[in-house]
Amino acid sequence: MPTWEEMYYTSGPYVGAHKKAWDKRDEFEKARFLELHYRAIRYLEGNLGKQPEGLDLTITGRPIVNFPKITLEVLAMYYRKYGDLRKAAELKYKFWADAGGSPVLGYAEEDPLDFVILGYEEAGMHKEVLPFYEKRYQDYARALKDFLGEDLSDFDRYRGRYPQEAENYLSFMEGWERAKKLAKTSKPKPLDPAVQHHKWFYSDKTEEVLKALEYYRKHKVRFMFEKALKDKRPVIAKKAQEYLDNWDKPEPGVIVSTAPEKVTK
């Protein structure tokens, strides 16, 4: 099993950053990265509501120590690291909704509505984000009315008094308009192939597991087959053993030349 120290800087100016960019990793390295995070997610799901003290940091890494307890916010963070942005966004929304719209966030400076909006936008879930833009607009409208009264046309006067808030408002309106357009034309971002096949590997659907095994066979990620041997479904364990037994054999249809190589002088 890989360690957090292998994947992330744990000290120094780059603490928390990836030691190697995702697109620079091969499929073997990606599978190890995903295994590390999947193991942490399963462990944290079994420890919701608990304080980080006493939990095994070799499984979770150190990010959990920044939170008073394990919540859906923490799980969302780990799903985001794993690469499942849709699941992360759904957990952010549930965390927000379960707290009546006023969750206590681990990072106190983060606004609860922005917390949800960012999650949906990262996942490309533009239809889902629109109601939250509407909620945020109501907040801005109240602030404007408090200063300008019912006539909101004199925005320059507000900008002169509150320049940063005015810029935040204009940026928000641009984002809202963009989200409205994207909601009509775009779909949620698909999972990266490595993430999708890793999720399928742990699926309850046999056909999805078999698709994952074929992907790992193609990319020569042997350790995932060694894990699949322990699957309680005979068809999966048998297929994993079949692949391992033929690991070094050429694929069907591939002609391997046995002629001696030409020597050029």
mmCIF file of C-alpha atoms in Angstrom:
data_model
loop_
_atom_site.group_PDB
_atom_site.id
_atom_site.type_symbol
_atom_site.label_atom_id
_atom_site.label_comp_id
_atom_site.label_asym_id
_atom_site.label_seq_id
_atom_site.Cartn_x
_atom_site.Cartn_y
_atom_site.Cartn_z
ATOM 1 C CA MET A 1 0.000 0.000 0.000
ATOM 2 C CA PRO A 2 1.409 3.435 -0.920
ATOM 3 C CA THR A 3 1.841 6.085 1.760
ATOM 4 C CA TRP A 4 0.738 9.707 1.980
ATOM 5 C CA GLU A 5 4.372 10.749 2.183
ATOM 6 C CA GLU A 6 4.909 9.206 -1.260
ATOM 7 C CA MET A 7 2.063 11.161 -2.814
ATOM 8 C CA TYR A 8 2.135 14.542 -1.062
ATOM 9 C CA TYR A 9 4.650 16.943 0.413
ATOM 10 C CA THR A 10 4.191 16.732 4.185
ATOM 11 C CA SER A 11 6.466 19.630 5.158
ATOM 12 C CA GLY A 12 8.106 22.688 3.722
ATOM 13 C CA PRO A 13 6.637 25.395 1.472
ATOM 14 C CA TYR A 14 4.715 22.895 -0.691
ATOM 15 C CA VAL A 15 3.072 20.996 2.157
ATOM 16 C CA GLY A 16 -0.140 19.331 0.929
ATOM 17 C CA ALA A 17 0.780 19.612 -2.744
ATOM 18 C CA HIS A 18 1.102 16.600 -5.037
ATOM 19 C CA LYS A 19 4.649 15.386 -5.510
ATOM 20 C CA LYS A 20 3.767 14.442 -9.062
ATOM 21 C CA ALA A 21 1.071 15.910 -11.290
ATOM 22 C CA TRP A 22 -1.804 13.596 -12.197
ATOM 23 C CA ASP A 23 -1.178 13.823 -15.927
ATOM 24 C CA LYS A 24 2.466 12.871 -15.373
ATOM 25 C CA ARG A 25 1.544 9.597 -13.668
ATOM 26 C CA ASP A 26 1.239 6.345 -15.589
ATOM 27 C CA GLU A 27 -1.697 3.985 -15.001
ATOM 28 C CA PHE A 28 0.192 2.000 -12.365
ATOM 29 C CA GLU A 29 0.949 5.158 -10.393
ATOM 30 C CA LYS A 30 -2.615 6.398 -10.780
ATOM 31 C CA ALA A 31 -3.991 3.111 -9.461
ATOM 32 C CA ARG A 32 -1.735 3.317 -6.391
ATOM 33 C CA PHE A 33 -2.825 6.925 -5.800
ATOM 34 C CA LEU A 34 -6.491 5.958 -6.045
ATOM 35 C CA GLU A 35 -6.054 2.947 -3.770
ATOM 36 C CA LEU A 36 -4.602 5.203 -1.079
ATOM 37 C CA HIS A 37 -7.543 7.596 -1.240
ATOM 38 C CA TYR A 38 -10.197 4.901 -1.576
ATOM 39 C CA ARG A 39 -8.899 3.205 1.560
ATOM 40 C CA ALA A 40 -9.038 6.531 3.427
ATOM 41 C CA ILE A 41 -12.608 7.213 2.243
ATOM 42 C CA ARG A 42 -13.869 3.801 3.399
ATOM 43 C CA TYR A 43 -12.156 4.291 6.766
ATOM 44 C CA LEU A 44 -13.576 7.797 7.255
ATOM 45 C CA GLU A 45 -17.081 6.665 6.309
ATOM 46 C CA GLY A 46 -16.847 4.249 9.208
ATOM 47 C CA ASN A 47 -15.733 6.991 11.578
ATOM 48 C CA LEU A 48 -18.175 9.823 10.840
ATOM 49 C CA GLY A 49 -18.795 12.005 13.868
ATOM 50 C CA LYS A 50 -15.546 11.047 15.576
ATOM 51 C CA GLN A 51 -12.722 13.397 16.450
ATOM 52 C CA PRO A 52 -9.455 13.006 14.524
ATOM 53 C CA GLU A 53 -7.585 12.164 17.719
ATOM 54 C CA GLY A 54 -7.302 8.420 17.954
ATOM 55 C CA LEU A 55 -7.830 7.782 14.235
ATOM 56 C CA ASP A 56 -5.095 6.137 12.180
ATOM 57 C CA LEU A 57 -3.272 8.879 10.286
ATOM 58 C CA THR A 58 -1.368 6.307 8.263
ATOM 59 C CA ILE A 59 -4.714 5.558 6.597
ATOM 60 C CA THR A 60 -6.079 9.104 6.317
ATOM 61 C CA GLY A 61 -3.003 11.278 6.094
ATOM 62 C CA ARG A 62 -2.806 14.489 8.116
ATOM 63 C CA PRO A 63 -5.566 16.608 6.458
ATOM 64 C CA ILE A 64 -8.146 15.452 9.025
ATOM 65 C CA VAL A 65 -6.282 17.106 11.909
ATOM 66 C CA ASN A 66 -7.511 20.492 10.626
ATOM 67 C CA PHE A 67 -11.110 19.557 11.456
ATOM 68 C CA PRO A 68 -12.756 19.185 14.877
ATOM 69 C CA LYS A 69 -14.513 15.989 13.791
ATOM 70 C CA ILE A 70 -15.106 13.787 10.776
ATOM 71 C CA THR A 71 -18.074 15.140 8.828
ATOM 72 C CA LEU A 72 -19.433 15.015 5.293
ATOM 73 C CA GLU A 73 -17.277 18.067 4.631
ATOM 74 C CA VAL A 74 -14.204 15.953 5.319
ATOM 75 C CA LEU A 75 -15.501 13.131 3.127
ATOM 76 C CA ALA A 76 -16.175 15.615 0.326
ATOM 77 C CA MET A 77 -12.581 16.780 0.540
ATOM 78 C CA TYR A 78 -11.296 13.213 0.170
ATOM 79 C CA TYR A 79 -13.626 12.438 -2.743
ATOM 80 C CA ARG A 80 -12.337 15.579 -4.421
ATOM 81 C CA LYS A 81 -8.753 14.401 -3.931
ATOM 82 C CA TYR A 82 -9.790 10.999 -5.284
ATOM 83 C CA GLY A 83 -11.103 12.679 -8.411
ATOM 84 C CA ASP A 84 -14.852 12.077 -8.035
ATOM 85 C CA LEU A 85 -15.979 15.697 -8.217
ATOM 86 C CA ARG A 86 -19.663 14.835 -8.571
ATOM 87 C CA LYS A 87 -19.668 12.811 -5.356
ATOM 88 C CA ALA A 88 -17.746 15.601 -3.620
ATOM 89 C CA ALA A 89 -20.340 18.158 -4.749
ATOM 90 C CA GLU A 90 -23.233 15.973 -3.599
ATOM 91 C CA LEU A 91 -21.650 15.549 -0.172
ATOM 92 C CA LYS A 92 -21.048 19.293 0.112
ATOM 93 C CA TYR A 93 -24.710 19.929 -0.626
ATOM 94 C CA LYS A 94 -25.856 17.289 1.883
ATOM 95 C CA PHE A 95 -23.587 18.760 4.550
ATOM 96 C CA TRP A 96 -25.058 22.198 3.850
ATOM 97 C CA ALA A 97 -28.675 20.947 3.765
ATOM 98 C CA ASP A 98 -28.383 18.803 6.913
ATOM 99 C CA ALA A 99 -27.263 21.919 8.795
ATOM 100 C CA GLY A 100 -30.199 23.988 7.552
ATOM 101 C CA GLY A 101 -27.980 26.051 5.290
ATOM 102 C CA SER A 102 -25.656 27.109 8.099
ATOM 103 C CA PRO A 103 -22.996 24.416 8.487
ATOM 104 C CA VAL A 104 -19.988 24.963 10.698
ATOM 105 C CA LEU A 105 -17.159 24.621 8.202
ATOM 106 C CA GLY A 106 -13.682 23.444 9.060
ATOM 107 C CA TYR A 107 -12.327 26.572 7.419
ATOM 108 C CA ALA A 108 -14.335 29.285 9.150
ATOM 109 C CA GLU A 109 -13.537 31.949 6.551
ATOM 110 C CA GLU A 110 -15.342 29.974 3.830
ATOM 111 C CA ASP A 111 -18.918 31.006 3.110
ATOM 112 C CA PRO A 112 -21.432 28.118 3.257
ATOM 113 C CA LEU A 113 -23.137 29.072 -0.012
ATOM 114 C CA ASP A 114 -19.837 29.505 -1.828
ATOM 115 C CA PHE A 115 -18.843 26.105 -0.428
ATOM 116 C CA VAL A 116 -21.757 24.500 -2.300
ATOM 117 C CA ILE A 117 -21.453 26.636 -5.433
ATOM 118 C CA LEU A 118 -17.773 25.820 -5.867
ATOM 119 C CA GLY A 119 -18.437 22.097 -5.485
ATOM 120 C CA TYR A 120 -21.116 22.070 -8.167
ATOM 121 C CA GLU A 121 -19.091 24.225 -10.550
ATOM 122 C CA GLU A 122 -15.971 22.079 -10.208
ATOM 123 C CA ALA A 123 -18.096 19.052 -11.132
ATOM 124 C CA GLY A 124 -19.677 20.844 -14.086
ATOM 125 C CA MET A 125 -23.130 20.491 -12.446
ATOM 126 C CA HIS A 126 -24.419 23.809 -13.753
ATOM 127 C CA LYS A 127 -28.140 23.041 -13.519
ATOM 128 C CA GLU A 128 -27.757 22.069 -9.879
ATOM 129 C CA VAL A 129 -25.830 25.225 -9.023
ATOM 130 C CA LEU A 130 -28.409 27.741 -10.327
ATOM 131 C CA PRO A 131 -30.656 27.767 -7.200
ATOM 132 C CA PHE A 132 -27.595 28.592 -5.115
ATOM 133 C CA TYR A 133 -26.681 31.489 -7.343
ATOM 134 C CA GLU A 134 -30.225 32.742 -6.771
ATOM 135 C CA LYS A 135 -29.754 32.472 -3.014
ATOM 136 C CA ARG A 136 -26.455 34.327 -3.201
ATOM 137 C CA TYR A 137 -28.050 37.040 -5.363
ATOM 138 C CA GLN A 138 -30.647 37.656 -2.662
ATOM 139 C CA ASP A 139 -27.809 38.314 -0.221
ATOM 140 C CA TYR A 140 -26.226 40.828 -2.573
ATOM 141 C CA ALA A 141 -29.601 42.465 -3.291
ATOM 142 C CA ARG A 142 -30.229 43.007 0.419
ATOM 143 C CA ALA A 143 -26.811 44.642 0.834
ATOM 144 C CA LEU A 144 -27.438 46.920 -2.133
ATOM 145 C CA LYS A 145 -30.885 47.904 -0.887
ATOM 146 C CA ASP A 146 -29.515 48.685 2.554
ATOM 147 C CA PHE A 147 -27.232 51.258 0.935
ATOM 148 C CA LEU A 148 -29.195 52.480 -2.085
ATOM 149 C CA GLY A 149 -32.783 51.942 -1.025
ATOM 150 C CA GLU A 150 -35.245 50.574 -3.563
ATOM 151 C CA ASP A 151 -33.492 52.262 -6.500
ATOM 152 C CA LEU A 152 -30.564 50.001 -7.365
ATOM 153 C CA SER A 153 -29.629 51.900 -10.511
ATOM 154 C CA ASP A 154 -27.009 54.107 -8.857
ATOM 155 C CA PHE A 155 -24.478 51.302 -8.598
ATOM 156 C CA ASP A 156 -21.531 53.669 -9.061
ATOM 157 C CA ARG A 157 -22.321 55.280 -5.721
ATOM 158 C CA TYR A 158 -22.219 51.868 -4.046
ATOM 159 C CA ARG A 159 -18.961 51.058 -5.837
ATOM 160 C CA GLY A 160 -17.427 54.312 -4.659
ATOM 161 C CA ARG A 161 -18.251 53.483 -1.048
ATOM 162 C CA TYR A 162 -17.588 49.714 -1.145
ATOM 163 C CA PRO A 163 -15.197 49.031 -4.062
ATOM 164 C CA GLN A 164 -14.250 45.473 -3.096
ATOM 165 C CA GLU A 165 -17.831 44.400 -2.417
ATOM 166 C CA ALA A 166 -18.867 45.923 -5.734
ATOM 167 C CA GLU A 167 -16.202 43.985 -7.611
ATOM 168 C CA ASN A 168 -17.271 40.801 -5.838
ATOM 169 C CA TYR A 169 -20.855 41.458 -6.930
ATOM 170 C CA LEU A 170 -19.925 42.053 -10.565
ATOM 171 C CA SER A 171 -17.769 38.927 -10.603
ATOM 172 C CA PHE A 172 -20.653 36.978 -9.089
ATOM 173 C CA MET A 173 -23.082 38.220 -11.748
ATOM 174 C CA GLU A 174 -20.663 37.173 -14.498
ATOM 175 C CA GLY A 175 -20.419 33.715 -12.944
ATOM 176 C CA TRP A 176 -24.184 33.438 -12.681
ATOM 177 C CA GLU A 177 -24.715 34.374 -16.329
ATOM 178 C CA ARG A 178 -22.060 31.869 -17.363
ATOM 179 C CA ALA A 179 -23.718 29.142 -15.281
ATOM 180 C CA LYS A 180 -27.111 29.873 -16.885
ATOM 181 C CA LYS A 181 -25.651 29.423 -20.361
ATOM 182 C CA LEU A 182 -23.737 26.285 -19.445
ATOM 183 C CA ALA A 183 -26.810 24.755 -17.792
ATOM 184 C CA LYS A 184 -28.477 24.740 -21.219
ATOM 185 C CA THR A 185 -25.604 23.241 -23.175
ATOM 186 C CA SER A 186 -23.171 21.311 -21.001
ATOM 187 C CA LYS A 187 -23.186 18.071 -19.032
ATOM 188 C CA PRO A 188 -21.405 17.198 -15.764
ATOM 189 C CA LYS A 189 -17.739 16.417 -16.221
ATOM 190 C CA PRO A 190 -17.075 12.714 -16.822
ATOM 191 C CA LEU A 191 -14.706 10.891 -14.528
ATOM 192 C CA ASP A 192 -11.113 10.507 -15.600
ATOM 193 C CA PRO A 193 -10.775 6.992 -17.113
ATOM 194 C CA ALA A 194 -8.433 5.897 -14.324
ATOM 195 C CA VAL A 195 -10.931 7.029 -11.675
ATOM 196 C CA GLN A 196 -13.914 5.524 -13.505
ATOM 197 C CA HIS A 197 -12.268 2.119 -13.838
ATOM 198 C CA HIS A 198 -11.085 2.190 -10.240
ATOM 199 C CA LYS A 199 -14.669 2.821 -9.110
ATOM 200 C CA TRP A 200 -15.836 -0.027 -11.333
ATOM 201 C CA PHE A 201 -13.247 -2.311 -9.749
ATOM 202 C CA TYR A 202 -15.105 -1.937 -6.435
ATOM 203 C CA SER A 203 -18.576 -2.085 -7.988
ATOM 204 C CA ASP A 204 -21.300 -4.493 -6.899
ATOM 205 C CA LYS A 205 -21.966 -5.098 -10.606
ATOM 206 C CA THR A 206 -19.869 -7.952 -11.931
ATOM 207 C CA GLU A 207 -19.825 -6.574 -15.473
ATOM 208 C CA GLU A 208 -18.273 -3.319 -14.247
ATOM 209 C CA VAL A 209 -15.562 -5.154 -12.324
ATOM 210 C CA LEU A 210 -14.738 -7.156 -15.433
ATOM 211 C CA LYS A 211 -14.450 -3.933 -17.447
ATOM 212 C CA ALA A 212 -12.029 -2.635 -14.829
ATOM 213 C CA LEU A 213 -9.951 -5.816 -15.028
ATOM 214 C CA GLU A 214 -9.723 -5.497 -18.796
ATOM 215 C CA TYR A 215 -8.525 -1.910 -18.352
ATOM 216 C CA TYR A 216 -5.865 -2.985 -15.842
ATOM 217 C CA ARG A 217 -4.809 -5.847 -18.116
ATOM 218 C CA LYS A 218 -4.353 -3.421 -20.988
ATOM 219 C CA HIS A 219 -2.232 -1.135 -18.832
ATOM 220 C CA LYS A 220 -0.337 -3.918 -17.033
ATOM 221 C CA VAL A 221 -1.387 -2.963 -13.491
ATOM 222 C CA ARG A 222 -0.692 -6.359 -11.950
ATOM 223 C CA PHE A 223 -1.366 -5.621 -8.287
ATOM 224 C CA MET A 224 -5.055 -4.935 -8.997
ATOM 225 C CA PHE A 225 -5.400 -8.526 -10.251
ATOM 226 C CA GLU A 226 -3.763 -9.812 -7.107
ATOM 227 C CA LYS A 227 -6.442 -7.929 -5.161
ATOM 228 C CA ALA A 228 -9.175 -9.315 -7.433
ATOM 229 C CA LEU A 229 -8.132 -12.889 -6.577
ATOM 230 C CA LYS A 230 -9.690 -12.294 -3.134
ATOM 231 C CA ASP A 231 -13.082 -11.307 -4.591
ATOM 232 C CA LYS A 232 -15.849 -13.563 -3.286
ATOM 233 C CA ARG A 233 -17.480 -13.738 -6.722
ATOM 234 C CA PRO A 234 -16.014 -16.795 -8.472
ATOM 235 C CA VAL A 235 -16.283 -15.300 -11.955
ATOM 236 C CA ILE A 236 -14.122 -12.330 -10.972
ATOM 237 C CA ALA A 237 -11.513 -14.313 -9.072
ATOM 238 C CA LYS A 238 -11.351 -16.795 -11.965
ATOM 239 C CA LYS A 239 -10.896 -14.043 -14.540
ATOM 240 C CA ALA A 240 -8.162 -12.442 -12.428
ATOM 241 C CA GLN A 241 -6.342 -15.762 -12.169
ATOM 242 C CA GLU A 242 -6.716 -16.289 -15.931
ATOM 243 C CA TYR A 243 -5.109 -12.939 -16.645
ATOM 244 C CA LEU A 244 -2.271 -13.617 -14.200
ATOM 245 C CA ASP A 245 -1.620 -17.068 -15.672
ATOM 246 C CA ASN A 246 -1.235 -15.488 -19.106
ATOM 247 C CA TRP A 247 0.450 -12.295 -17.955
ATOM 248 C CA ASP A 248 3.615 -12.626 -20.043
ATOM 249 C CA LYS A 249 1.956 -14.185 -23.064
ATOM 250 C CA PRO A 250 1.234 -12.037 -26.142
ATOM 251 C CA GLU A 251 -2.355 -10.971 -26.683
ATOM 252 C CA PRO A 252 -4.420 -12.964 -29.218
ATOM 253 C CA GLY A 253 -3.807 -11.735 -32.738
ATOM 254 C CA VAL A 254 -0.373 -10.305 -31.932
ATOM 255 C CA ILE A 255 2.336 -11.949 -34.035
ATOM 256 C CA VAL A 256 5.676 -12.160 -32.322
ATOM 257 C CA SER A 257 8.584 -12.528 -34.706
ATOM 258 C CA THR A 258 11.203 -15.162 -33.845
ATOM 259 C CA ALA A 259 13.487 -14.263 -36.735
ATOM 260 C CA PRO A 260 16.923 -13.014 -35.774
ATOM 261 C CA GLU A 261 17.385 -9.290 -35.908
ATOM 262 C CA LYS A 262 19.268 -7.908 -38.849
ATOM 263 C CA VAL A 263 22.669 -6.609 -38.035
ATOM 264 C CA THR A 264 23.672 -3.448 -39.818
ATOM 265 C CA LYS A 265 27.281 -2.550 -40.285
#
